[in-house]
Every structure is written in C-alpha cells, then in structure tokens.
Amino acid sequence: MSTKGRTTQRLDKVLSNLGFGSRAELKKMAKQGSIVVNGTMMKDPGKHVDPYTDIIEFEGETIQYREYVYIMLHKPPGVVSATEDLRDRTVLDLLDKDYLVFEPFPVGRLDKDTEGLLLLTNDGKLAHELLSPRKHIPKTYEAIVEGRVGEEDARLFAAGVTLDDGYATMPAELVIHSHEERDDGVILSRISLTIHEGKFHQVKRMFEAVGKKVVYLKRVSMGELRLDKSLKIGTYRELTEEELALIGRTASL
Ligand code: URA
C-alpha cells in the first residue's frame, strides 16, 4: 500500500489483527519476553509502533505486516460465495485460518454450481471499484450449453437480450468454440461469453432468453485479472505484484 497517511498503532492491536492472540494473551506474552521491536524487548504491548517500518519479532519470527489480502480462488462447484451460510460450505471454508484473521470476503458472487475465478479480499474499496454497475468491468465465462449455439445467438447477445424479468442486457460478446453430440443425441456447444454487468444468474438467464440451457459455467476473467490456469480447482493463492498492478493496487512493503 502507499505509505501516505500511515500512522503508528498499538503493538497489541497490530499483533492481534494478524491473529497472534487476544490483547490479554499478548500482554502475558510481552511480559514473558516474546515480543521484540527493533531489537528491544517490549514488555508493554500498549506502546505504539509503525507496523510497516519497525521490525517486529514475535517468538523469534519477524512478522510481515499488511492491512489487506488479495486472494485468487479457483472456486469449485458446491460451495457458496458468501462469508457464512447455515446449510452450505462457503468459499471461506476453503481458506487457511491464517487468512481468516484478515476477514476476507468474496468480490461478487458465483452461483453454487459455477466454478472459476473468485477474488477474495478485505479491501472494500477495491470490491466497490470492481462491482460498481457504472464501471462495466468485463467478466468472461466459459460455458457448455445444451443446444446448437450459433451466429444468430452471437448477434442477439451483441444487441442485448431481454431477461425473464424484462431487463434488457447490455451488449455481450459471444465466441463459439465447438459443438459436439452427447450420447442422448443432444448437441452441446462450448462457448465463451463476456458480459459487462452482473445481474443475478446473468449468463444462465441470457441463454434461457434464447431458448438454451447452460449446463456448465466457469468464470475465467474479471477486468484484467485472469484465472491462473495452473491453479487447481478448489485451491487459491495470493495475487502476484503484476496482478495487483492490474487491479490498481501495489504490494504492501
Ligand atoms: N452468471 C450466472 O448465471 N451464474 C454465475 O455464477 C455467474 C454469472
């Protein structure tokens, strides 16, 4: 993050935000000599530090401070894009607890049965930038659709189609990759579709509007960010510096 506007913070707040313990626990640990700042043992964890420039050691390990996390998840089907759910597993259940202390949330939603690129962050401003309906951030999906998707569908999507609730979609770009026949004789079409808005079930409903059914859906990009092809389904990693730059962020110090 930019160094502008940085202020010092209480040492115990910095450490508890990173998941090293509650304030009460940290007080005890400081007394036992577990916390060292710039080479000096800190018995009082209420002292202020600059977490970006001071060297803070906890039980002999130097900590890496940052305020935000940016995680690329290859979402598998069967988990919901929410932070909590009474019935289903959520995308947060896939993360290591070291990340949960940052309180990340998914940027937008993919349906439970949709796979692919999902960004998880605690940077609310970024989420707003990527999801703002005024920004028209493009999102590209790969899909398998029952029925022969053809050039006429591409023309209809380019003009905008009317969804079941009367909403007229913005122009979207359809690319038809291939057709194959399923064992039961149904033609399946492999396509990519880029949309510039994010209505509920939008891709599925756009195909319903042209009389076809999406049977598999995967998001492969959002804005400039592309799903890493080497990221196995159900796994995640932090964004690289290059990817952070693509979404207008810089890596923390
Ligand atoms: N469109 C859909 O229909 N489902 C998704 O999960 C995303 C886009």
PDB file of C-alpha atoms and ligand atoms in Angstrom:
ATOM      1  CA  MET A   1       0.000   0.000   0.000  1.00  0.00           C
ATOM      2  CA  SER A   2       1.017   3.586  -0.359  1.00  0.00           C
ATOM      3  CA  THR A   3       2.982   4.960   2.577  1.00  0.00           C
ATOM      4  CA  LYS A   4       0.822   8.087   2.568  1.00  0.00           C
ATOM      5  CA  GLY A   5      -1.156   8.683   5.730  1.00  0.00           C
ATOM      6  CA  ARG A   6       0.406   5.877   7.728  1.00  0.00           C
ATOM      7  CA  THR A   7       0.153   6.254  11.453  1.00  0.00           C
ATOM      8  CA  THR A   8       1.533   4.314  14.344  1.00  0.00           C
ATOM      9  CA  GLN A   9      -0.665   1.759  16.047  1.00  0.00           C
ATOM     10  CA  ARG A  10      -0.665  -0.032  19.373  1.00  0.00           C
ATOM     11  CA  LEU A  11       1.605  -3.055  19.189  1.00  0.00           C
ATOM     12  CA  ASP A  12      -1.040  -5.365  20.667  1.00  0.00           C
ATOM     13  CA  LYS A  13      -3.552  -4.180  18.055  1.00  0.00           C
ATOM     14  CA  VAL A  14      -1.101  -4.894  15.228  1.00  0.00           C
ATOM     15  CA  LEU A  15      -0.400  -8.382  16.569  1.00  0.00           C
ATOM     16  CA  SER A  16      -3.995  -9.257  17.354  1.00  0.00           C
ATOM     17  CA  ASN A  17      -5.079  -8.114  13.860  1.00  0.00           C
ATOM     18  CA  LEU A  18      -2.596 -10.589  12.459  1.00  0.00           C
ATOM     19  CA  GLY A  19      -4.025 -13.372  14.607  1.00  0.00           C
ATOM     20  CA  PHE A  20      -1.229 -13.690  17.149  1.00  0.00           C
ATOM     21  CA  GLY A  21      -3.635 -13.652  20.101  1.00  0.00           C
ATOM     22  CA  SER A  22      -6.062 -11.535  22.070  1.00  0.00           C
ATOM     23  CA  ARG A  23      -4.893  -8.371  23.757  1.00  0.00           C
ATOM     24  CA  ALA A  24      -4.928 -10.179  27.144  1.00  0.00           C
ATOM     25  CA  GLU A  25      -2.832 -13.048  25.755  1.00  0.00           C
ATOM     26  CA  LEU A  26      -0.406 -10.640  24.140  1.00  0.00           C
ATOM     27  CA  LYS A  27       0.017  -8.763  27.420  1.00  0.00           C
ATOM     28  CA  LYS A  28       1.071 -12.003  29.075  1.00  0.00           C
ATOM     29  CA  MET A  29       3.394 -12.943  26.216  1.00  0.00           C
ATOM     30  CA  ALA A  30       5.007  -9.492  26.222  1.00  0.00           C
ATOM     31  CA  LYS A  31       5.739  -9.908  29.935  1.00  0.00           C
ATOM     32  CA  GLN A  32       7.379 -13.248  29.142  1.00  0.00           C
ATOM     33  CA  GLY A  33       9.638 -11.532  26.596  1.00  0.00           C
ATOM     34  CA  SER A  34       8.030 -12.906  23.422  1.00  0.00           C
ATOM     35  CA  ILE A  35       7.822  -9.545  21.635  1.00  0.00           C
ATOM     36  CA  VAL A  36      10.849  -7.641  20.320  1.00  0.00           C
ATOM     37  CA  VAL A  37      10.686  -4.368  18.375  1.00  0.00           C
ATOM     38  CA  ASN A  38      13.791  -3.087  16.591  1.00  0.00           C
ATOM     39  CA  GLY A  39      15.916  -5.364  18.735  1.00  0.00           C
ATOM     40  CA  THR A  40      14.427  -4.245  22.064  1.00  0.00           C
ATOM     41  CA  MET A  41      12.215  -6.481  24.177  1.00  0.00           C
ATOM     42  CA  MET A  42       8.787  -4.871  24.597  1.00  0.00           C
ATOM     43  CA  LYS A  43       7.247  -5.647  27.976  1.00  0.00           C
ATOM     44  CA  ASP A  44       4.411  -3.176  27.347  1.00  0.00           C
ATOM     45  CA  PRO A  45       2.344  -4.141  24.276  1.00  0.00           C
ATOM     46  CA  GLY A  46       0.380  -0.896  24.551  1.00  0.00           C
ATOM     47  CA  LYS A  47       3.330   1.011  23.038  1.00  0.00           C
ATOM     48  CA  HIS A  48       2.856   2.434  19.548  1.00  0.00           C
ATOM     49  CA  VAL A  49       4.792   1.121  16.563  1.00  0.00           C
ATOM     50  CA  ASP A  50       4.826   1.724  12.829  1.00  0.00           C
ATOM     51  CA  PRO A  51       3.993  -1.791  11.640  1.00  0.00           C
ATOM     52  CA  TYR A  52       5.385  -1.121   8.163  1.00  0.00           C
ATOM     53  CA  THR A  53       8.818   0.185   9.140  1.00  0.00           C
ATOM     54  CA  ASP A  54       9.517  -1.142  12.649  1.00  0.00           C
ATOM     55  CA  ILE A  55      10.948  -4.638  12.793  1.00  0.00           C
ATOM     56  CA  ILE A  56       8.595  -6.625  14.990  1.00  0.00           C
ATOM     57  CA  GLU A  57       9.541 -10.098  16.135  1.00  0.00           C
ATOM     58  CA  PHE A  58       7.088 -12.461  17.790  1.00  0.00           C
ATOM     59  CA  GLU A  59       8.556 -15.524  19.484  1.00  0.00           C
ATOM     60  CA  GLY A  60      11.699 -15.136  17.382  1.00  0.00           C
ATOM     61  CA  GLU A  61       9.941 -14.748  13.997  1.00  0.00           C
ATOM     62  CA  THR A  62       9.877 -11.409  12.199  1.00  0.00           C
ATOM     63  CA  ILE A  63       6.312 -10.572  11.288  1.00  0.00           C
ATOM     64  CA  GLN A  64       5.220  -9.290   7.899  1.00  0.00           C
ATOM     65  CA  TYR A  65       2.589  -6.636   8.401  1.00  0.00           C
ATOM     66  CA  ARG A  66      -0.072  -5.758   5.857  1.00  0.00           C
ATOM     67  CA  GLU A  67      -3.528  -4.413   6.034  1.00  0.00           C
ATOM     68  CA  TYR A  68      -5.051  -6.087   3.012  1.00  0.00           C
ATOM     69  CA  VAL A  69      -5.040  -9.516   1.441  1.00  0.00           C
ATOM     70  CA  TYR A  70      -5.910 -10.296  -2.174  1.00  0.00           C
ATOM     71  CA  ILE A  71      -6.570 -13.943  -2.902  1.00  0.00           C
ATOM     72  CA  MET A  72      -7.320 -15.635  -6.219  1.00  0.00           C
ATOM     73  CA  LEU A  73      -9.510 -18.687  -5.620  1.00  0.00           C
ATOM     74  CA  HIS A  74     -10.326 -21.276  -8.264  1.00  0.00           C
ATOM     75  CA  LYS A  75     -13.813 -21.826  -6.910  1.00  0.00           C
ATOM     76  CA  PRO A  76     -15.062 -25.388  -7.093  1.00  0.00           C
ATOM     77  CA  PRO A  77     -18.761 -26.203  -7.537  1.00  0.00           C
ATOM     78  CA  GLY A  78     -20.678 -26.975  -4.341  1.00  0.00           C
ATOM     79  CA  VAL A  79     -19.532 -24.041  -2.206  1.00  0.00           C
ATOM     80  CA  VAL A  80     -21.359 -20.746  -1.892  1.00  0.00           C
ATOM     81  CA  SER A  81     -19.824 -17.303  -2.457  1.00  0.00           C
ATOM     82  CA  ALA A  82     -20.647 -15.988   0.997  1.00  0.00           C
ATOM     83  CA  THR A  83     -18.853 -15.441   4.277  1.00  0.00           C
ATOM     84  CA  GLU A  84     -21.318 -17.617   6.194  1.00  0.00           C
ATOM     85  CA  ASP A  85     -24.190 -19.905   5.385  1.00  0.00           C
ATOM     86  CA  LEU A  86     -26.429 -22.065   7.530  1.00  0.00           C
ATOM     87  CA  ARG A  87     -26.559 -25.030   5.135  1.00  0.00           C
ATOM     88  CA  ASP A  88     -23.674 -24.933   2.695  1.00  0.00           C
ATOM     89  CA  ARG A  89     -19.908 -24.745   2.866  1.00  0.00           C
ATOM     90  CA  THR A  90     -18.681 -21.287   1.913  1.00  0.00           C
ATOM     91  CA  VAL A  91     -15.626 -20.185  -0.032  1.00  0.00           C
ATOM     92  CA  LEU A  92     -14.101 -19.061   3.291  1.00  0.00           C
ATOM     93  CA  ASP A  93     -14.135 -22.685   4.472  1.00  0.00           C
ATOM     94  CA  LEU A  94     -11.509 -23.335   1.783  1.00  0.00           C
ATOM     95  CA  LEU A  95      -9.029 -20.828   3.261  1.00  0.00           C
ATOM     96  CA  ASP A  96      -6.326 -21.463   5.804  1.00  0.00           C
ATOM     97  CA  LYS A  97      -7.117 -19.866   9.169  1.00  0.00           C
ATOM     98  CA  ASP A  98      -4.075 -17.582   8.799  1.00  0.00           C
ATOM     99  CA  TYR A  99      -6.053 -15.732   6.140  1.00  0.00           C
ATOM    100  CA  LEU A 100      -9.300 -15.565   8.088  1.00  0.00           C
ATOM    101  CA  VAL A 101      -7.864 -13.036  10.559  1.00  0.00           C
ATOM    102  CA  PHE A 102      -7.962 -10.518   7.698  1.00  0.00           C
ATOM    103  CA  GLU A 103     -11.731 -11.093   7.374  1.00  0.00           C
ATOM    104  CA  PRO A 104     -11.729 -11.519   3.593  1.00  0.00           C
ATOM    105  CA  PHE A 105     -14.967 -11.646   1.606  1.00  0.00           C
ATOM    106  CA  PRO A 106     -15.719 -12.633  -1.987  1.00  0.00           C
ATOM    107  CA  VAL A 107     -15.812  -9.845  -4.562  1.00  0.00           C
ATOM    108  CA  GLY A 108     -19.185 -10.548  -6.113  1.00  0.00           C
ATOM    109  CA  ARG A 109     -20.885 -13.891  -6.374  1.00  0.00           C
ATOM    110  CA  LEU A 110     -20.644 -17.005  -8.435  1.00  0.00           C
ATOM    111  CA  ASP A 111     -23.545 -19.461  -8.251  1.00  0.00           C
ATOM    112  CA  LYS A 112     -23.031 -22.546  -6.103  1.00  0.00           C
ATOM    113  CA  ASP A 113     -22.572 -24.697  -9.218  1.00  0.00           C
ATOM    114  CA  THR A 114     -20.305 -22.187 -11.033  1.00  0.00           C
ATOM    115  CA  GLU A 115     -16.545 -22.667 -10.994  1.00  0.00           C
ATOM    116  CA  GLY A 116     -13.637 -20.392 -11.670  1.00  0.00           C
ATOM    117  CA  LEU A 117     -12.126 -17.076 -10.757  1.00  0.00           C
ATOM    118  CA  LEU A 118     -13.215 -15.576  -7.470  1.00  0.00           C
ATOM    119  CA  LEU A 119     -11.287 -12.789  -5.813  1.00  0.00           C
ATOM    120  CA  LEU A 120     -11.314 -12.689  -2.014  1.00  0.00           C
ATOM    121  CA  THR A 121     -10.135  -9.575  -0.210  1.00  0.00           C
ATOM    122  CA  ASN A 122     -10.755  -7.325   2.769  1.00  0.00           C
ATOM    123  CA  ASP A 123     -10.255  -4.234   0.577  1.00  0.00           C
ATOM    124  CA  GLY A 124     -13.780  -2.841   0.436  1.00  0.00           C
ATOM    125  CA  LYS A 125     -12.773  -0.035  -1.886  1.00  0.00           C
ATOM    126  CA  LEU A 126     -11.475  -2.497  -4.467  1.00  0.00           C
ATOM    127  CA  ALA A 127     -14.661  -4.562  -4.213  1.00  0.00           C
ATOM    128  CA  HIS A 128     -16.663  -1.425  -4.845  1.00  0.00           C
ATOM    129  CA  GLU A 129     -14.488  -0.478  -7.837  1.00  0.00           C
ATOM    130  CA  LEU A 130     -14.831  -3.919  -9.412  1.00  0.00           C
ATOM    131  CA  LEU A 131     -18.541  -4.322  -8.727  1.00  0.00           C
ATOM    132  CA  SER A 132     -19.818  -0.803  -9.355  1.00  0.00           C
ATOM    133  CA  PRO A 133     -22.528  -1.092 -12.047  1.00  0.00           C
ATOM    134  CA  ARG A 134     -21.268   2.174 -13.552  1.00  0.00           C
ATOM    135  CA  LYS A 135     -17.796   0.759 -14.254  1.00  0.00           C
ATOM    136  CA  HIS A 136     -18.966  -2.058 -16.563  1.00  0.00           C
ATOM    137  CA  ILE A 137     -15.996  -4.257 -15.656  1.00  0.00           C
ATOM    138  CA  PRO A 138     -15.970  -7.127 -18.215  1.00  0.00           C
ATOM    139  CA  LYS A 139     -16.294 -10.682 -16.959  1.00  0.00           C
ATOM    140  CA  THR A 140     -15.616 -13.621 -19.223  1.00  0.00           C
ATOM    141  CA  TYR A 141     -17.181 -17.024 -18.733  1.00  0.00           C
ATOM    142  CA  GLU A 142     -16.631 -20.337 -20.459  1.00  0.00           C
ATOM    143  CA  ALA A 143     -19.720 -22.478 -20.696  1.00  0.00           C
ATOM    144  CA  ILE A 144     -21.199 -25.661 -22.065  1.00  0.00           C
ATOM    145  CA  VAL A 145     -24.684 -25.060 -23.340  1.00  0.00           C
ATOM    146  CA  GLU A 146     -27.354 -27.551 -24.358  1.00  0.00           C
ATOM    147  CA  GLY A 147     -28.379 -26.790 -27.932  1.00  0.00           C
ATOM    148  CA  ARG A 148     -26.569 -25.536 -31.002  1.00  0.00           C
ATOM    149  CA  VAL A 149     -25.347 -22.037 -30.155  1.00  0.00           C
ATOM    150  CA  GLY A 150     -24.871 -20.190 -33.417  1.00  0.00           C
ATOM    151  CA  GLU A 151     -24.080 -16.863 -35.046  1.00  0.00           C
ATOM    152  CA  GLU A 152     -27.688 -15.743 -34.581  1.00  0.00           C
ATOM    153  CA  ASP A 153     -27.210 -16.048 -30.793  1.00  0.00           C
ATOM    154  CA  ALA A 154     -24.000 -14.018 -31.094  1.00  0.00           C
ATOM    155  CA  ARG A 155     -25.948 -11.300 -32.927  1.00  0.00           C
ATOM    156  CA  LEU A 156     -28.723 -11.344 -30.313  1.00  0.00           C
ATOM    157  CA  PHE A 157     -26.235 -11.093 -27.422  1.00  0.00           C
ATOM    158  CA  ALA A 158     -24.353  -8.290 -29.189  1.00  0.00           C
ATOM    159  CA  ALA A 159     -27.633  -6.353 -29.435  1.00  0.00           C
ATOM    160  CA  GLY A 160     -28.719  -7.252 -25.897  1.00  0.00           C
ATOM    161  CA  VAL A 161     -31.427  -9.729 -24.913  1.00  0.00           C
ATOM    162  CA  THR A 162     -34.415  -9.388 -22.627  1.00  0.00           C
ATOM    163  CA  LEU A 163     -34.287 -11.480 -19.455  1.00  0.00           C
ATOM    164  CA  ASP A 164     -37.261 -13.167 -17.765  1.00  0.00           C
ATOM    165  CA  ASP A 165     -37.868 -10.105 -15.560  1.00  0.00           C
ATOM    166  CA  GLY A 166     -37.932  -7.711 -18.540  1.00  0.00           C
ATOM    167  CA  TYR A 167     -34.374  -6.432 -18.030  1.00  0.00           C
ATOM    168  CA  ALA A 168     -32.616  -5.643 -21.338  1.00  0.00           C
ATOM    169  CA  THR A 169     -28.967  -6.682 -21.094  1.00  0.00           C
ATOM    170  CA  MET A 170     -26.036  -4.631 -22.318  1.00  0.00           C
ATOM    171  CA  PRO A 171     -24.220  -5.881 -25.420  1.00  0.00           C
ATOM    172  CA  ALA A 172     -22.185  -9.015 -24.690  1.00  0.00           C
ATOM    173  CA  GLU A 173     -19.587 -10.821 -26.794  1.00  0.00           C
ATOM    174  CA  LEU A 174     -20.201 -14.467 -27.599  1.00  0.00           C
ATOM    175  CA  VAL A 175     -17.467 -16.677 -29.041  1.00  0.00           C
ATOM    176  CA  ILE A 176     -18.458 -20.140 -30.243  1.00  0.00           C
ATOM    177  CA  HIS A 177     -15.668 -22.686 -29.832  1.00  0.00           C
ATOM    178  CA  SER A 178     -17.129 -26.072 -30.805  1.00  0.00           C
ATOM    179  CA  HIS A 179     -20.150 -28.340 -30.957  1.00  0.00           C
ATOM    180  CA  GLU A 180     -20.413 -31.992 -30.025  1.00  0.00           C
ATOM    181  CA  GLU A 181     -23.202 -34.537 -29.732  1.00  0.00           C
ATOM    182  CA  ARG A 182     -23.938 -36.059 -26.334  1.00  0.00           C
ATOM    183  CA  ASP A 183     -24.803 -39.802 -26.036  1.00  0.00           C
ATOM    184  CA  ASP A 184     -28.515 -38.912 -25.890  1.00  0.00           C
ATOM    185  CA  GLY A 185     -28.235 -37.014 -29.186  1.00  0.00           C
ATOM    186  CA  VAL A 186     -28.384 -33.519 -27.631  1.00  0.00           C
ATOM    187  CA  ILE A 187     -25.963 -31.024 -29.206  1.00  0.00           C
ATOM    188  CA  LEU A 188     -23.619 -29.376 -26.700  1.00  0.00           C
ATOM    189  CA  SER A 189     -21.928 -26.057 -27.512  1.00  0.00           C
ATOM    190  CA  ARG A 190     -18.685 -24.846 -25.965  1.00  0.00           C
ATOM    191  CA  ILE A 191     -18.655 -21.072 -25.836  1.00  0.00           C
ATOM    192  CA  SER A 192     -17.149 -18.027 -24.142  1.00  0.00           C
ATOM    193  CA  LEU A 193     -19.282 -15.057 -23.184  1.00  0.00           C
ATOM    194  CA  THR A 194     -18.078 -11.666 -21.981  1.00  0.00           C
ATOM    195  CA  ILE A 195     -20.606  -9.568 -20.108  1.00  0.00           C
ATOM    196  CA  HIS A 196     -20.199  -6.035 -18.762  1.00  0.00           C
ATOM    197  CA  GLU A 197     -22.622  -6.166 -15.862  1.00  0.00           C
ATOM    198  CA  GLY A 198     -23.501  -8.668 -13.178  1.00  0.00           C
ATOM    199  CA  LYS A 199     -27.196  -9.393 -12.862  1.00  0.00           C
ATOM    200  CA  PHE A 200     -28.302 -12.398 -10.816  1.00  0.00           C
ATOM    201  CA  HIS A 201     -27.665 -15.657 -12.782  1.00  0.00           C
ATOM    202  CA  GLN A 202     -26.966 -13.442 -15.772  1.00  0.00           C
ATOM    203  CA  VAL A 203     -25.228 -15.891 -18.098  1.00  0.00           C
ATOM    204  CA  LYS A 204     -27.742 -18.671 -17.462  1.00  0.00           C
ATOM    205  CA  ARG A 205     -30.647 -16.288 -17.949  1.00  0.00           C
ATOM    206  CA  MET A 206     -29.192 -14.848 -21.156  1.00  0.00           C
ATOM    207  CA  PHE A 207     -29.094 -18.337 -22.633  1.00  0.00           C
ATOM    208  CA  GLU A 208     -32.619 -19.032 -21.376  1.00  0.00           C
ATOM    209  CA  ALA A 209     -33.655 -15.874 -23.248  1.00  0.00           C
ATOM    210  CA  VAL A 210     -32.505 -17.547 -26.475  1.00  0.00           C
ATOM    211  CA  GLY A 211     -34.062 -20.917 -25.575  1.00  0.00           C
ATOM    212  CA  LYS A 212     -30.920 -22.735 -24.390  1.00  0.00           C
ATOM    213  CA  LYS A 213     -29.610 -24.146 -21.132  1.00  0.00           C
ATOM    214  CA  VAL A 214     -26.200 -23.658 -19.528  1.00  0.00           C
ATOM    215  CA  VAL A 215     -25.038 -26.977 -18.075  1.00  0.00           C
ATOM    216  CA  TYR A 216     -21.511 -25.934 -17.059  1.00  0.00           C
ATOM    217  CA  LEU A 217     -20.191 -22.472 -16.185  1.00  0.00           C
ATOM    218  CA  LYS A 218     -16.749 -21.220 -15.284  1.00  0.00           C
ATOM    219  CA  ARG A 219     -15.523 -17.635 -14.883  1.00  0.00           C
ATOM    220  CA  VAL A 220     -12.098 -17.128 -16.404  1.00  0.00           C
ATOM    221  CA  SER A 221     -11.559 -13.392 -16.035  1.00  0.00           C
ATOM    222  CA  MET A 222     -12.737 -10.289 -14.266  1.00  0.00           C
ATOM    223  CA  GLY A 223     -11.416  -6.990 -15.597  1.00  0.00           C
ATOM    224  CA  GLU A 224      -7.735  -7.506 -16.350  1.00  0.00           C
ATOM    225  CA  LEU A 225      -7.422 -10.368 -13.899  1.00  0.00           C
ATOM    226  CA  ARG A 226      -7.333 -13.852 -15.426  1.00  0.00           C
ATOM    227  CA  LEU A 227      -7.737 -17.162 -13.645  1.00  0.00           C
ATOM    228  CA  ASP A 228      -4.284 -18.747 -13.344  1.00  0.00           C
ATOM    229  CA  LYS A 229      -4.506 -21.879 -15.491  1.00  0.00           C
ATOM    230  CA  SER A 230      -2.128 -23.707 -13.174  1.00  0.00           C
ATOM    231  CA  LEU A 231      -4.320 -23.066 -10.107  1.00  0.00           C
ATOM    232  CA  LYS A 232      -6.077 -26.365  -9.393  1.00  0.00           C
ATOM    233  CA  ILE A 233      -9.793 -26.276  -8.723  1.00  0.00           C
ATOM    234  CA  GLY A 234     -10.504 -25.644  -5.026  1.00  0.00           C
ATOM    235  CA  THR A 235      -7.103 -24.044  -4.427  1.00  0.00           C
ATOM    236  CA  TYR A 236      -6.035 -20.435  -4.079  1.00  0.00           C
ATOM    237  CA  ARG A 237      -3.038 -18.161  -3.878  1.00  0.00           C
ATOM    238  CA  GLU A 238      -2.324 -14.517  -3.203  1.00  0.00           C
ATOM    239  CA  LEU A 239      -2.215 -12.199  -6.207  1.00  0.00           C
ATOM    240  CA  THR A 240       1.227 -11.527  -7.624  1.00  0.00           C
ATOM    241  CA  GLU A 241       2.616  -7.990  -7.819  1.00  0.00           C
ATOM    242  CA  GLU A 242       1.770  -7.926 -11.533  1.00  0.00           C
ATOM    243  CA  GLU A 243      -1.814  -8.942 -10.834  1.00  0.00           C
ATOM    244  CA  LEU A 244      -2.119  -6.356  -8.056  1.00  0.00           C
ATOM    245  CA  ALA A 245      -0.964  -3.710 -10.527  1.00  0.00           C
ATOM    246  CA  LEU A 246      -3.655  -4.876 -12.971  1.00  0.00           C
ATOM    247  CA  ILE A 247      -6.339  -4.071 -10.402  1.00  0.00           C
ATOM    248  CA  GLY A 248      -4.742  -0.766  -9.430  1.00  0.00           C
ATOM    249  CA  ARG A 249      -3.085  -1.928  -6.224  1.00  0.00           C
ATOM    250  CA  THR A 250       0.555  -2.194  -5.234  1.00  0.00           C
ATOM    251  CA  ALA A 251       2.063  -4.797  -2.975  1.00  0.00           C
ATOM    252  CA  SER A 252       2.495  -3.928   0.721  1.00  0.00           C
ATOM    253  CA  LEU A 253       6.056  -3.205   1.790  1.00  0.00           C
TER     254      LEU A 253
HETATM  255  N1  URA B   1     -23.881 -15.893 -14.499  1.00  0.00           N
HETATM  256  C1  URA B   1     -24.525 -16.953 -13.986  1.00  0.00           C
HETATM  257  O1  URA B   1     -25.570 -17.351 -14.488  1.00  0.00           O
HETATM  258  N2  URA B   1     -24.003 -17.569 -12.909  1.00  0.00           N
HETATM  259  C2  URA B   1     -22.843 -17.180 -12.333  1.00  0.00           C
HETATM  260  O2  URA B   1     -22.399 -17.791 -11.356  1.00  0.00           O
HETATM  261  C3  URA B   1     -22.177 -16.083 -12.881  1.00  0.00           C
HETATM  262  C4  URA B   1     -22.709 -15.448 -13.963  1.00  0.00           C
END
